[in-house]
Amino acid sequence: ITHIFHLGALIAIPYSYVHPEEVVTTNITGTLNVLLAARQMGVQRVIHTSTSEVYGTALHVPIDEKHPLQGQSPYSASKIGADKLAESFYCSFDTPVVTLRPFNTYGPRQSARAVIPTIIAQALTHEQIKLGNLQARRDLTYVTDTVAGFLRVGEVDGIEGETFNLGSGEEISIGDLAKIIIKLV
């Protein structure tokens, strides 16, 4: 095995409020198990999947890799823990880890509870769309672009120990996103 793409996680933020222990066990202990196996097998690279959720509410935009980490939910805290564990394996054991933080991936087979499928489903079945904070802004990344980012991180030499954000670099408000989707539906 030359590369491990570690994408395993329990990702539901609302679920993490009800079942924090399960989320922590899955996300942190699961990452530990991947790192231990990678170290034992001598893989060339572990691509560890983080999330933009580790940044919490943006203190500045655009959010760069130096943005402070904020554990605003048990889920985000568990991913911060997993990120730091990956970092520690790089620093302590020279495990060749690269951390990738995707921003709001969307596309086919996306969970129905995500914002874009929610807007589409409501636009098709309701007279009025009900959403939360319309001013919230998101950097949306189409799934094929996210996959291309993962593959690129697997190819580039000399980036072990680094963390990279993976997004479009552009943000849109939920309200503007809803307007666009409604026009298309």
GROMACS .gro file of C-alpha atoms in nm:
model
  185
    1ILE     CA    1   0.000   0.000   0.000
    2THR     CA    2   0.146   0.334  -0.100
    3HIS     CA    3  -0.132   0.574   0.001
    4ILE     CA    4  -0.418   0.573   0.246
    5PHE     CA    5  -0.705   0.812   0.186
    6HIS     CA    6  -0.867   0.834   0.530
    7LEU     CA    7  -1.223   0.957   0.480
    8GLY     CA    8  -1.392   0.762   0.760
    9ALA     CA    9  -1.589   0.975   1.006
   10LEU     CA   10  -1.922   1.026   1.178
   11ILE     CA   11  -2.016   1.360   1.022
   12ALA     CA   12  -2.359   1.459   1.149
   13ILE     CA   13  -2.330   1.776   1.358
   14PRO     CA   14  -2.679   1.749   1.515
   15TYR     CA   15  -2.610   1.382   1.594
   16SER     CA   16  -2.291   1.485   1.774
   17TYR     CA   17  -2.491   1.685   2.030
   18VAL     CA   18  -2.691   1.375   2.123
   19HIS     CA   19  -2.412   1.115   2.088
   20PRO     CA   20  -2.081   1.294   2.152
   21GLU     CA   21  -1.903   0.983   2.282
   22GLU     CA   22  -1.978   0.785   1.966
   23VAL     CA   23  -1.863   1.074   1.747
   24VAL     CA   24  -1.539   1.116   1.943
   25THR     CA   25  -1.470   0.742   1.942
   26THR     CA   26  -1.531   0.710   1.569
   27ASN     CA   27  -1.344   1.022   1.462
   28ILE     CA   28  -1.047   1.021   1.699
   29THR     CA   29  -0.997   0.651   1.772
   30GLY     CA   30  -1.072   0.570   1.408
   31THR     CA   31  -0.800   0.812   1.300
   32LEU     CA   32  -0.561   0.664   1.556
   33ASN     CA   33  -0.623   0.317   1.411
   34VAL     CA   34  -0.553   0.441   1.057
   35LEU     CA   35  -0.233   0.615   1.169
   36LEU     CA   36  -0.109   0.310   1.358
   37ALA     CA   37  -0.175   0.085   1.058
   38ALA     CA   38  -0.004   0.332   0.823
   39ARG     CA   39   0.299   0.346   1.048
   40GLN     CA   40   0.315  -0.031   1.078
   41MET     CA   41   0.281  -0.082   0.702
   42GLY     CA   42   0.523   0.196   0.605
   43VAL     CA   43   0.288   0.372   0.364
   44GLN     CA   44   0.419   0.660   0.152
   45ARG     CA   45   0.139   0.897   0.250
   46VAL     CA   46  -0.176   0.923   0.460
   47ILE     CA   47  -0.424   1.177   0.330
   48HIS     CA   48  -0.625   1.261   0.640
   49THR     CA   49  -0.967   1.417   0.579
   50SER     CA   50  -1.054   1.705   0.806
   51THR     CA   51  -1.337   1.954   0.755
   52SER     CA   52  -1.395   2.327   0.734
   53GLU     CA   53  -1.608   2.279   1.047
   54VAL     CA   54  -1.286   2.286   1.255
   55TYR     CA   55  -1.275   2.664   1.199
   56GLY     CA   56  -1.616   2.726   1.354
   57THR     CA   57  -1.767   3.066   1.283
   58ALA     CA   58  -1.523   3.256   1.063
   59LEU     CA   59  -1.319   3.517   1.248
   60HIS     CA   60  -1.189   3.641   0.912
   61VAL     CA   61  -1.253   3.560   0.548
   62PRO     CA   62  -1.129   3.409   0.344
   63ILE     CA   63  -1.056   3.134   0.594
   64ASP     CA   64  -0.697   3.027   0.548
   65GLU     CA   65  -0.507   2.740   0.708
   66LYS     CA   66  -0.383   2.970   0.986
   67HIS     CA   67  -0.739   3.051   1.101
   68PRO     CA   68  -0.788   2.952   1.468
   69LEU     CA   69  -0.958   2.621   1.530
   70GLN     CA   70  -1.285   2.640   1.726
   71GLY     CA   71  -1.463   2.334   1.861
   72GLN     CA   72  -1.816   2.470   1.831
   73SER     CA   73  -1.978   2.125   1.833
   74PRO     CA   74  -1.871   1.782   1.955
   75TYR     CA   75  -1.827   1.693   1.586
   76SER     CA   76  -1.591   1.983   1.512
   77ALA     CA   77  -1.401   1.916   1.836
   78SER     CA   78  -1.360   1.550   1.740
   79LYS     CA   79  -1.223   1.649   1.400
   80ILE     CA   80  -0.982   1.896   1.563
   81GLY     CA   81  -0.868   1.611   1.787
   82ALA     CA   82  -0.819   1.383   1.485
   83ASP     CA   83  -0.627   1.657   1.302
   84LYS     CA   84  -0.398   1.710   1.598
   85LEU     CA   85  -0.345   1.336   1.633
   86ALA     CA   86  -0.243   1.319   1.265
   87GLU     CA   87  -0.010   1.614   1.322
   88SER     CA   88   0.142   1.443   1.626
   89PHE     CA   89   0.216   1.126   1.426
   90TYR     CA   90   0.396   1.336   1.168
   91CYS     CA   91   0.595   1.523   1.435
   92SER     CA   92   0.664   1.224   1.661
   93PHE     CA   93   0.706   0.934   1.419
   94ASP     CA   94   0.761   1.098   1.077
   95THR     CA   95   0.438   0.937   0.957
   96PRO     CA   96   0.386   1.098   0.614
   97VAL     CA   97   0.052   1.267   0.678
   98VAL     CA   98  -0.116   1.544   0.481
   99THR     CA   99  -0.440   1.692   0.616
  100LEU     CA  100  -0.704   1.811   0.372
  101ARG     CA  101  -0.997   2.030   0.482
  102PRO     CA  102  -1.282   2.023   0.228
  103PHE     CA  103  -1.534   2.307   0.226
  104ASN     CA  104  -1.900   2.217   0.165
  105THR     CA  105  -1.878   1.950  -0.102
  106TYR     CA  106  -2.199   1.907  -0.302
  107GLY     CA  107  -2.318   1.693  -0.588
  108PRO     CA  108  -2.471   1.355  -0.672
  109ARG     CA  109  -2.548   1.122  -0.380
  110GLN     CA  110  -2.516   1.405  -0.128
  111SER     CA  111  -2.710   1.360   0.195
  112ALA     CA  112  -3.068   1.484   0.167
  113ARG     CA  113  -3.019   1.683   0.489
  114ALA     CA  114  -2.753   1.911   0.329
  115VAL     CA  115  -2.852   2.263   0.227
  116ILE     CA  116  -2.867   2.222  -0.152
  117PRO     CA  117  -3.082   1.906  -0.150
  118THR     CA  118  -3.300   2.066   0.119
  119ILE     CA  119  -3.363   2.374  -0.096
  120ILE     CA  120  -3.431   2.161  -0.406
  121ALA     CA  121  -3.672   1.930  -0.222
  122GLN     CA  122  -3.862   2.224  -0.072
  123ALA     CA  123  -3.872   2.411  -0.403
  124LEU     CA  124  -4.026   2.106  -0.570
  125THR     CA  125  -4.280   2.026  -0.300
  126HIS     CA  126  -4.369   2.344  -0.109
  127GLU     CA  127  -4.505   2.687  -0.188
  128GLN     CA  128  -4.269   2.842   0.067
  129ILE     CA  129  -3.911   2.743   0.145
  130LYS     CA  130  -3.809   2.745   0.512
  131LEU     CA  131  -3.439   2.783   0.586
  132GLY     CA  132  -3.234   2.901   0.881
  133ASN     CA  133  -2.986   3.187   0.860
  134LEU     CA  134  -3.007   3.325   0.505
  135GLN     CA  135  -2.702   3.546   0.560
  136ALA     CA  136  -2.473   3.252   0.645
  137ARG     CA  137  -2.209   3.217   0.376
  138ARG     CA  138  -2.066   2.896   0.234
  139ASP     CA  139  -1.777   2.805   0.005
  140LEU     CA  140  -1.935   2.534  -0.212
  141THR     CA  141  -1.716   2.281  -0.394
  142TYR     CA  142  -1.849   2.040  -0.653
  143VAL     CA  143  -1.769   1.676  -0.573
  144THR     CA  144  -1.545   1.620  -0.877
  145ASP     CA  145  -1.333   1.920  -0.774
  146THR     CA  146  -1.306   1.778  -0.422
  147VAL     CA  147  -1.196   1.442  -0.564
  148ALA     CA  148  -0.940   1.616  -0.788
  149GLY     CA  149  -0.803   1.793  -0.480
  150PHE     CA  150  -0.763   1.465  -0.293
  151LEU     CA  151  -0.586   1.305  -0.588
  152ARG     CA  152  -0.356   1.605  -0.628
  153VAL     CA  153  -0.256   1.592  -0.260
  154GLY     CA  154  -0.172   1.227  -0.318
  155GLU     CA  155   0.064   1.318  -0.605
  156VAL     CA  156   0.259   1.625  -0.492
  157ASP     CA  157   0.598   1.559  -0.334
  158GLY     CA  158   0.728   1.725  -0.017
  159ILE     CA  159   0.400   1.829   0.149
  160GLU     CA  160   0.399   1.585   0.440
  161GLY     CA  161   0.297   1.745   0.769
  162GLU     CA  162   0.101   2.021   0.596
  163THR     CA  163  -0.268   2.111   0.601
  164PHE     CA  164  -0.458   2.237   0.297
  165ASN     CA  165  -0.803   2.389   0.266
  166LEU     CA  166  -0.998   2.255  -0.030
  167GLY     CA  167  -1.264   2.493  -0.159
  168SER     CA  168  -1.360   2.713  -0.449
  169GLY     CA  169  -1.232   3.030  -0.283
  170GLU     CA  170  -1.570   3.195  -0.338
  171GLU     CA  171  -1.858   3.217  -0.097
  172ILE     CA  172  -2.230   3.258  -0.140
  173SER     CA  173  -2.503   3.336   0.111
  174ILE     CA  174  -2.767   3.072   0.173
  175GLY     CA  175  -3.030   3.327   0.066
  176ASP     CA  176  -2.861   3.390  -0.271
  177LEU     CA  177  -2.807   3.016  -0.317
  178ALA     CA  178  -3.178   2.954  -0.259
  179LYS     CA  179  -3.269   3.221  -0.518
  180ILE     CA  180  -3.047   3.055  -0.779
  181ILE     CA  181  -3.181   2.707  -0.708
  182ILE     CA  182  -3.545   2.826  -0.720
  183LYS     CA  183  -3.485   2.977  -1.066
  184LEU     CA  184  -3.336   2.648  -1.187
  185VAL     CA  185  -3.608   2.427  -1.042
   0.00000   0.00000   0.00000
